[in-house]
């Protein structure tokens, strides 16, 4: 029986691996999950494992330290688990620090690396995620690709065609598998929200929340949207901390059209995405989730590593310019939306395609 170790460290990447254990036995594969400890807060990690009924087989704790110190810790810890379990392949999803740390540990341990979501590029080297993508893909053996831009990027790098596997998006597998649980969420009723009658916000990227000027722009944008629409904003711990440090929370809390929520469990958040009239975000994964739902999305970033969400999906990429964002938002809120479709192979069966590749290796 082939042995697969999947290494995850953050909430977004937990979402990408929920279906592997369910499909493992049908393919004669044993799957174990390693949590690196990059996200350790209950609301940012454990609540997701609980909802998906998928618990890590190996858990690691990270000591406080710099980014480099924590990456080094993760490499050391993953190496120890690899020596204990000796998998036939390590799968590592996404583009976070633990993605690269696990890949490098496997590379040094002479264990093949499978990168889920490989080939994506923003071409912005100021983003830590872009560095992680490049480094991980450089030492990957099996590339599991979510969209056609990934194939083009990897071919341009000279990666062998037999190692490129266009499988679709495992994040969509989770949406499809848990649709009934999402629909059962009471998040709308609990917050007096009606379907299609609110704007959903998420902001957490350092470039948008770590400095005073963009943080004030974010508050201005929220207040501008709230003049004509209800706004729901699950506040990331990083963003909340910056609001509080800069004494901006009172401006938001005093507006009755703005609902500030704690970080939400997966089912509650996806219920909001499904029924929002518009999503405004700086996230990566939400671009994909809104594209699958065909919900209009404005992504406030100078670039995206997921171009299919813009080229054929419901996503629009915008600079952080409040009047510009407001013009686009007002068009959408008055019914002027772009034509869009769901990218190829975003159909709920991507995990099974990856399993078939591993089975044949």
Tab-separated table of C-alpha atoms in Angstrom:
chain	number	residue	atom	x	y	z
A	1	UNK	CA	0.000	0.000	0.000
A	2	UNK	CA	1.352	3.404	-0.981
A	3	UNK	CA	1.810	5.831	1.901
A	4	UNK	CA	1.058	9.542	1.494
A	5	UNK	CA	1.835	12.255	4.031
A	6	UNK	CA	-0.015	15.546	3.568
A	7	UNK	CA	1.519	18.532	5.324
A	8	UNK	CA	-0.686	21.546	6.110
A	9	UNK	CA	-0.174	24.517	8.366
A	10	UNK	CA	-2.855	27.139	7.746
A	11	UNK	CA	-6.604	27.397	7.584
A	12	UNK	CA	-6.812	27.935	3.783
A	13	UNK	CA	-4.735	24.845	3.132
A	14	UNK	CA	-6.749	22.625	5.479
A	15	UNK	CA	-9.673	23.330	3.123
A	16	UNK	CA	-7.698	21.878	0.217
A	17	UNK	CA	-7.136	18.429	1.703
A	18	UNK	CA	-10.455	17.412	3.276
A	19	UNK	CA	-11.310	14.663	0.774
A	20	UNK	CA	-8.040	12.713	0.656
A	21	UNK	CA	-8.716	10.290	3.491
A	22	UNK	CA	-12.219	9.642	2.144
A	23	UNK	CA	-10.868	8.479	-1.215
A	24	UNK	CA	-7.641	6.805	-0.043
A	25	UNK	CA	-8.742	3.215	0.465
A	26	UNK	CA	-10.456	3.005	-2.934
A	27	UNK	CA	-7.065	3.654	-4.510
A	28	UNK	CA	-5.035	1.384	-2.253
A	29	UNK	CA	-3.389	4.350	-0.555
A	30	UNK	CA	-2.815	5.188	3.100
A	31	UNK	CA	-3.056	8.917	3.896
A	32	UNK	CA	-1.810	10.616	7.021
A	33	UNK	CA	-2.016	14.329	7.790
A	34	UNK	CA	0.629	16.456	9.472
A	35	UNK	CA	-0.227	19.859	10.971
A	36	UNK	CA	2.898	22.017	11.142
A	37	UNK	CA	1.536	24.474	13.715
A	38	UNK	CA	1.772	27.571	11.499
A	39	UNK	CA	-1.850	28.395	12.393
A	40	UNK	CA	-2.347	27.266	15.973
A	41	UNK	CA	-5.329	29.359	17.159
A	42	UNK	CA	-8.553	27.333	17.591
A	43	UNK	CA	-10.536	29.698	15.351
A	44	UNK	CA	-7.866	29.664	12.659
A	45	UNK	CA	-7.241	25.918	12.474
A	46	UNK	CA	-8.812	23.412	14.892
A	47	UNK	CA	-12.419	24.437	14.243
A	48	UNK	CA	-11.856	23.499	10.582
A	49	UNK	CA	-10.502	20.058	11.412
A	50	UNK	CA	-13.489	19.534	13.708
A	51	UNK	CA	-16.045	20.535	11.081
A	52	UNK	CA	-14.499	18.391	8.372
A	53	UNK	CA	-14.086	15.457	10.781
A	54	UNK	CA	-10.493	15.158	9.611
A	55	UNK	CA	-7.931	15.214	12.414
A	56	UNK	CA	-4.154	15.399	11.934
A	57	UNK	CA	-2.240	12.200	12.610
A	58	UNK	CA	0.815	14.249	13.565
A	59	UNK	CA	0.727	17.637	15.301
A	60	UNK	CA	3.639	19.975	15.769
A	61	UNK	CA	4.015	23.059	17.906
A	62	UNK	CA	6.024	26.095	16.896
A	63	UNK	CA	7.976	28.197	19.364
A	64	UNK	CA	7.649	31.974	18.997
A	65	UNK	CA	10.250	33.423	16.682
A	66	UNK	CA	10.978	35.196	13.423
A	67	UNK	CA	9.613	33.901	10.131
A	68	UNK	CA	12.993	32.354	9.336
A	69	UNK	CA	13.217	30.728	12.764
A	70	UNK	CA	9.747	29.244	12.386
A	71	UNK	CA	10.436	27.959	8.869
A	72	UNK	CA	13.587	26.307	10.207
A	73	UNK	CA	11.610	24.759	13.069
A	74	UNK	CA	9.032	23.396	10.625
A	75	UNK	CA	11.734	21.898	8.409
A	76	UNK	CA	13.301	20.194	11.412
A	77	UNK	CA	9.951	18.922	12.709
A	78	UNK	CA	8.737	17.648	9.330
A	79	UNK	CA	12.049	15.878	8.768
A	80	UNK	CA	11.538	13.954	12.018
A	81	UNK	CA	8.040	12.841	10.969
A	82	UNK	CA	9.285	11.802	7.527
A	83	UNK	CA	11.964	9.653	9.159
A	84	UNK	CA	9.330	8.041	11.390
A	85	UNK	CA	6.607	7.468	8.778
A	86	UNK	CA	8.651	7.107	5.543
A	87	UNK	CA	5.899	7.998	3.052
A	88	UNK	CA	6.181	7.266	-0.657
A	89	UNK	CA	5.325	10.910	-1.385
A	90	UNK	CA	4.741	14.107	0.570
A	91	UNK	CA	1.884	16.337	-0.603
A	92	UNK	CA	2.072	19.995	0.314
A	93	UNK	CA	-0.682	22.426	-0.753
A	94	UNK	CA	-0.624	26.134	-1.436
A	95	UNK	CA	1.981	28.820	-0.958
A	96	UNK	CA	2.448	29.502	2.759
A	97	UNK	CA	5.644	29.118	4.769
A	98	UNK	CA	4.804	25.570	5.818
A	99	UNK	CA	4.272	24.654	2.140
A	100	UNK	CA	7.917	25.307	1.327
A	101	UNK	CA	9.242	24.092	4.693
A	102	UNK	CA	7.616	20.677	4.223
A	103	UNK	CA	8.696	20.430	0.584
A	104	UNK	CA	12.313	21.199	1.448
A	105	UNK	CA	12.314	18.704	4.313
A	106	UNK	CA	11.063	16.000	1.932
A	107	UNK	CA	13.567	17.004	-0.749
A	108	UNK	CA	16.450	16.691	1.714
A	109	UNK	CA	15.018	13.373	2.936
A	110	UNK	CA	14.925	12.088	-0.667
A	111	UNK	CA	11.147	11.675	-0.578
A	112	UNK	CA	9.203	12.770	-3.694
A	113	UNK	CA	7.262	16.022	-3.392
A	114	UNK	CA	3.766	16.590	-4.798
A	115	UNK	CA	2.725	20.255	-4.871
A	116	UNK	CA	-1.026	20.827	-4.819
A	117	UNK	CA	-1.855	24.132	-6.548
A	118	UNK	CA	1.480	24.283	-8.352
A	119	UNK	CA	2.388	26.647	-11.171
A	120	UNK	CA	0.426	29.663	-9.951
A	121	UNK	CA	2.313	32.965	-10.279
A	122	UNK	CA	1.575	36.580	-9.374
A	123	UNK	CA	5.002	37.690	-10.703
A	124	UNK	CA	5.290	39.874	-7.596
A	125	UNK	CA	8.444	39.037	-5.659
A	126	UNK	CA	7.437	41.334	-2.800
A	127	UNK	CA	4.849	38.704	-1.805
A	128	UNK	CA	6.203	36.004	0.531
A	129	UNK	CA	3.710	33.608	-1.068
A	130	UNK	CA	5.306	34.093	-4.485
A	131	UNK	CA	8.715	33.157	-3.117
A	132	UNK	CA	7.190	30.053	-1.532
A	133	UNK	CA	5.542	29.080	-4.840
A	134	UNK	CA	8.773	29.452	-6.791
A	135	UNK	CA	10.931	27.591	-4.285
A	136	UNK	CA	8.414	24.784	-3.822
A	137	UNK	CA	7.907	24.253	-7.541
A	138	UNK	CA	11.663	24.164	-8.037
A	139	UNK	CA	11.953	20.992	-5.916
A	140	UNK	CA	8.625	19.349	-6.810
A	141	UNK	CA	8.373	15.964	-8.507
A	142	UNK	CA	4.622	15.845	-9.232
A	143	UNK	CA	2.829	19.090	-10.100
A	144	UNK	CA	-0.911	19.074	-9.346
A	145	UNK	CA	-2.314	22.027	-11.255
A	146	UNK	CA	-5.575	23.889	-10.646
A	147	UNK	CA	-5.859	26.074	-13.749
A	148	UNK	CA	-4.399	26.424	-17.236
A	149	UNK	CA	-2.062	29.299	-16.310
A	150	UNK	CA	-0.241	26.843	-14.045
A	151	UNK	CA	0.448	24.535	-16.992
A	152	UNK	CA	1.772	27.438	-19.079
A	153	UNK	CA	3.995	28.740	-16.283
A	154	UNK	CA	5.545	25.351	-15.574
A	155	UNK	CA	6.101	24.555	-19.241
A	156	UNK	CA	7.873	27.918	-19.614
A	157	UNK	CA	10.201	26.820	-16.801
A	158	UNK	CA	11.017	23.637	-18.719
A	159	UNK	CA	9.323	21.232	-16.315
A	160	UNK	CA	8.865	17.784	-17.907
A	161	UNK	CA	5.388	17.250	-19.307
A	162	UNK	CA	5.017	13.842	-17.661
A	163	UNK	CA	5.261	15.524	-14.246
A	164	UNK	CA	2.462	18.044	-15.003
A	165	UNK	CA	-0.996	16.914	-13.906
A	166	UNK	CA	-3.955	19.196	-14.603
A	167	UNK	CA	-6.348	17.952	-11.931
A	168	UNK	CA	-8.523	20.945	-11.053
A	169	UNK	CA	-9.080	22.558	-7.694
A	170	UNK	CA	-9.274	20.506	-4.489
A	171	UNK	CA	-10.705	23.521	-2.647
A	172	UNK	CA	-13.806	23.165	-4.808
A	173	UNK	CA	-13.999	19.487	-3.798
A	174	UNK	CA	-14.607	20.666	-0.244
A	175	UNK	CA	-17.324	23.122	-1.303
A	176	UNK	CA	-19.137	20.389	-3.213
A	177	UNK	CA	-18.752	17.753	-0.482
A	178	UNK	CA	-20.098	19.995	2.296
A	179	UNK	CA	-22.823	21.859	0.414
A	180	UNK	CA	-25.606	20.554	2.652
A	181	UNK	CA	-23.714	21.508	5.818
A	182	UNK	CA	-23.125	24.986	4.381
A	183	UNK	CA	-26.828	25.377	3.648
A	184	UNK	CA	-27.705	24.343	7.223
A	185	UNK	CA	-25.627	27.144	8.749
A	186	UNK	CA	-27.704	29.715	10.688
A	187	UNK	CA	-25.286	32.597	10.110
A	188	UNK	CA	-27.837	34.615	8.131
A	189	UNK	CA	-30.633	34.219	10.663
A	190	UNK	CA	-28.299	34.868	13.589
A	191	UNK	CA	-27.229	38.194	12.091
A	192	UNK	CA	-30.563	39.336	10.625
A	193	UNK	CA	-29.289	39.019	7.045
A	194	UNK	CA	-31.279	38.272	3.905
A	195	UNK	CA	-29.953	36.341	0.929
A	196	UNK	CA	-28.435	38.628	-1.710
A	197	UNK	CA	-28.821	41.697	0.488
A	198	UNK	CA	-25.325	42.322	1.877
A	199	UNK	CA	-21.707	42.918	0.905
A	200	UNK	CA	-19.076	40.579	2.363
A	201	UNK	CA	-15.616	41.962	3.231
A	202	UNK	CA	-12.376	40.146	4.078
A	203	UNK	CA	-9.008	41.917	4.418
A	204	UNK	CA	-5.836	40.651	6.032
A	205	UNK	CA	-2.815	41.062	3.734
A	206	UNK	CA	0.077	43.016	5.286
A	207	UNK	CA	0.161	45.528	2.419
A	208	UNK	CA	-3.472	46.445	3.105
A	209	UNK	CA	-3.617	46.431	6.903
A	210	UNK	CA	-0.127	46.903	8.380
A	211	UNK	CA	0.256	50.600	7.547
A	212	UNK	CA	-1.897	53.519	8.669
A	213	UNK	CA	-2.713	54.905	5.219
A	214	UNK	CA	-4.219	51.751	3.662
A	215	UNK	CA	-5.898	50.951	6.972
A	216	UNK	CA	-7.668	54.327	6.885
A	217	UNK	CA	-8.565	53.675	3.240
A	218	UNK	CA	-10.132	50.398	4.287
A	219	UNK	CA	-12.268	52.162	6.896
A	220	UNK	CA	-13.294	54.784	4.327
A	221	UNK	CA	-14.260	52.027	1.889
A	222	UNK	CA	-16.312	50.174	4.503
A	223	UNK	CA	-18.156	53.347	5.492
A	224	UNK	CA	-18.781	54.260	1.841
A	225	UNK	CA	-20.269	50.854	1.012
A	226	UNK	CA	-22.318	50.951	4.237
A	227	UNK	CA	-24.116	54.108	3.084
A	228	UNK	CA	-26.212	51.980	0.731
A	229	UNK	CA	-25.736	48.359	1.776
A	230	UNK	CA	-25.374	46.119	4.774
A	231	UNK	CA	-21.742	45.093	5.222
A	232	UNK	CA	-20.567	41.883	6.887
A	233	UNK	CA	-16.911	41.831	7.893
A	234	UNK	CA	-15.427	38.775	9.676
A	235	UNK	CA	-12.296	40.441	11.020
A	236	UNK	CA	-9.013	38.561	10.767
A	237	UNK	CA	-6.981	38.726	14.028
A	238	UNK	CA	-4.224	40.649	12.240
A	239	UNK	CA	-6.693	43.237	10.921
A	240	UNK	CA	-8.488	43.606	14.252
A	241	UNK	CA	-5.186	44.189	16.021
A	242	UNK	CA	-4.289	46.990	13.602
A	243	UNK	CA	-7.747	48.603	13.868
A	244	UNK	CA	-7.428	48.627	17.654
A	245	UNK	CA	-3.853	49.921	17.690
A	246	UNK	CA	-4.880	52.832	15.468
A	247	UNK	CA	-8.140	53.557	17.346
A	248	UNK	CA	-10.277	52.869	14.262
A	249	UNK	CA	-12.748	50.368	15.722
A	250	UNK	CA	-15.146	53.032	17.107
A	251	UNK	CA	-15.728	54.423	13.583
A	252	UNK	CA	-16.856	50.996	12.407
A	253	UNK	CA	-18.702	49.878	15.532
A	254	UNK	CA	-20.862	53.009	15.516
A	255	UNK	CA	-22.238	52.291	12.037
A	256	UNK	CA	-25.396	50.181	12.248
A	257	UNK	CA	-24.971	48.914	8.677
A	258	UNK	CA	-21.629	47.264	9.452
A	259	UNK	CA	-21.512	43.887	11.208
A	260	UNK	CA	-18.058	43.085	12.568
A	261	UNK	CA	-17.743	39.363	13.263
A	262	UNK	CA	-15.077	37.139	14.764
A	263	UNK	CA	-13.322	34.702	12.370
A	264	UNK	CA	-15.947	32.207	11.272
A	265	UNK	CA	-16.065	28.457	10.879
A	266	UNK	CA	-15.986	27.178	7.310
A	267	UNK	CA	-19.698	26.433	6.919
A	268	UNK	CA	-20.791	29.843	8.207
A	269	UNK	CA	-18.338	31.724	6.038
A	270	UNK	CA	-19.254	29.791	2.906
A	271	UNK	CA	-22.940	30.466	3.560
A	272	UNK	CA	-22.072	34.186	3.518
A	273	UNK	CA	-20.081	33.826	0.283
A	274	UNK	CA	-22.910	31.911	-1.369
A	275	UNK	CA	-25.540	34.535	-0.563
A	276	UNK	CA	-23.557	37.790	-0.769
A	277	UNK	CA	-24.493	40.249	-3.479
A	278	UNK	CA	-20.827	41.225	-3.708
A	279	UNK	CA	-17.565	40.149	-2.073
A	280	UNK	CA	-14.705	42.611	-1.589
A	281	UNK	CA	-11.469	40.953	-0.522
A	282	UNK	CA	-7.688	40.754	-0.709
A	283	UNK	CA	-7.682	36.961	-0.330
A	284	UNK	CA	-6.428	34.354	-2.762
A	285	UNK	CA	-8.797	31.457	-2.172
A	286	UNK	CA	-11.939	33.581	-2.016
A	287	UNK	CA	-11.329	34.565	-5.637
A	288	UNK	CA	-11.771	30.876	-6.487
A	289	UNK	CA	-14.753	30.280	-4.216
A	290	UNK	CA	-16.672	33.264	-5.622
A	291	UNK	CA	-15.809	32.182	-9.168
A	292	UNK	CA	-17.247	28.727	-8.471
A	293	UNK	CA	-20.347	30.337	-6.942
A	294	UNK	CA	-20.458	32.947	-9.736
A	295	UNK	CA	-20.758	35.636	-7.084
A	296	UNK	CA	-19.248	39.023	-8.095
A	297	UNK	CA	-15.900	39.611	-6.393
A	298	UNK	CA	-13.650	42.690	-6.286
A	299	UNK	CA	-10.114	41.717	-5.298
A	300	UNK	CA	-8.115	44.646	-3.956
A	301	UNK	CA	-4.601	43.700	-4.979
A	302	UNK	CA	-2.152	44.829	-7.675
A	303	UNK	CA	-1.971	41.285	-9.079
A	304	UNK	CA	-3.390	37.793	-8.815
A	305	UNK	CA	-1.831	34.362	-9.072
A	306	UNK	CA	-5.248	33.031	-10.144
A	307	UNK	CA	-5.846	34.728	-13.533
A	308	UNK	CA	-8.662	32.369	-14.546
A	309	UNK	CA	-10.851	33.961	-11.873
A	310	UNK	CA	-10.519	37.284	-13.726
A	311	UNK	CA	-10.350	36.061	-17.322
A	312	UNK	CA	-13.406	33.789	-17.199
A	313	UNK	CA	-14.619	33.976	-13.586
A	314	UNK	CA	-16.591	36.493	-11.541
A	315	UNK	CA	-13.508	38.243	-10.138
A	316	UNK	CA	-12.250	41.774	-10.936
A	317	UNK	CA	-8.793	42.928	-9.881
A	318	UNK	CA	-8.522	46.520	-8.588
A	319	UNK	CA	-5.927	48.787	-7.023
A	320	UNK	CA	-6.643	50.110	-3.526
A	321	UNK	CA	-8.369	53.254	-4.768
A	322	UNK	CA	-11.603	53.944	-2.892
A	323	UNK	CA	-13.399	55.905	-5.672
A	324	UNK	CA	-12.424	53.232	-8.234
A	325	UNK	CA	-13.651	50.395	-5.999
A	326	UNK	CA	-16.865	52.288	-5.274
A	327	UNK	CA	-17.589	52.749	-9.003
A	328	UNK	CA	-17.251	49.011	-9.609
A	329	UNK	CA	-19.227	48.159	-6.478
A	330	UNK	CA	-22.088	50.477	-7.391
A	331	UNK	CA	-22.330	48.908	-10.864
A	332	UNK	CA	-22.554	45.421	-9.387
A	333	UNK	CA	-25.022	46.444	-6.695
A	334	UNK	CA	-27.303	47.921	-9.367
A	335	UNK	CA	-27.243	44.686	-11.370
A	336	UNK	CA	-24.421	45.231	-13.902
A	337	UNK	CA	-22.334	42.081	-13.538
A	338	UNK	CA	-19.792	40.488	-15.890
A	339	UNK	CA	-20.395	37.302	-17.841
A	340	UNK	CA	-18.564	34.462	-16.136
A	341	UNK	CA	-18.148	30.707	-16.058
A	342	UNK	CA	-16.489	28.057	-13.896
A	343	UNK	CA	-12.962	26.967	-14.940
A	344	UNK	CA	-12.349	23.495	-16.334
A	345	UNK	CA	-12.201	20.591	-13.847
A	346	UNK	CA	-13.517	22.637	-10.906
A	347	UNK	CA	-16.115	19.921	-10.456
A	348	UNK	CA	-15.568	18.305	-7.053
A	349	UNK	CA	-13.400	15.416	-8.304
A	350	UNK	CA	-9.874	16.868	-8.204
A	351	UNK	CA	-8.792	14.823	-5.170
A	352	UNK	CA	-9.713	11.611	-6.981
A	353	UNK	CA	-7.602	12.669	-9.979
A	354	UNK	CA	-4.604	13.237	-7.701
A	355	UNK	CA	-5.126	9.823	-6.114
A	356	UNK	CA	-5.157	8.157	-9.533
A	357	UNK	CA	-1.848	9.846	-10.406
A	358	UNK	CA	-0.259	8.677	-7.151
A	359	UNK	CA	-1.665	5.171	-7.632
A	360	UNK	CA	0.055	4.988	-11.034
A	361	UNK	CA	3.420	6.347	-9.866
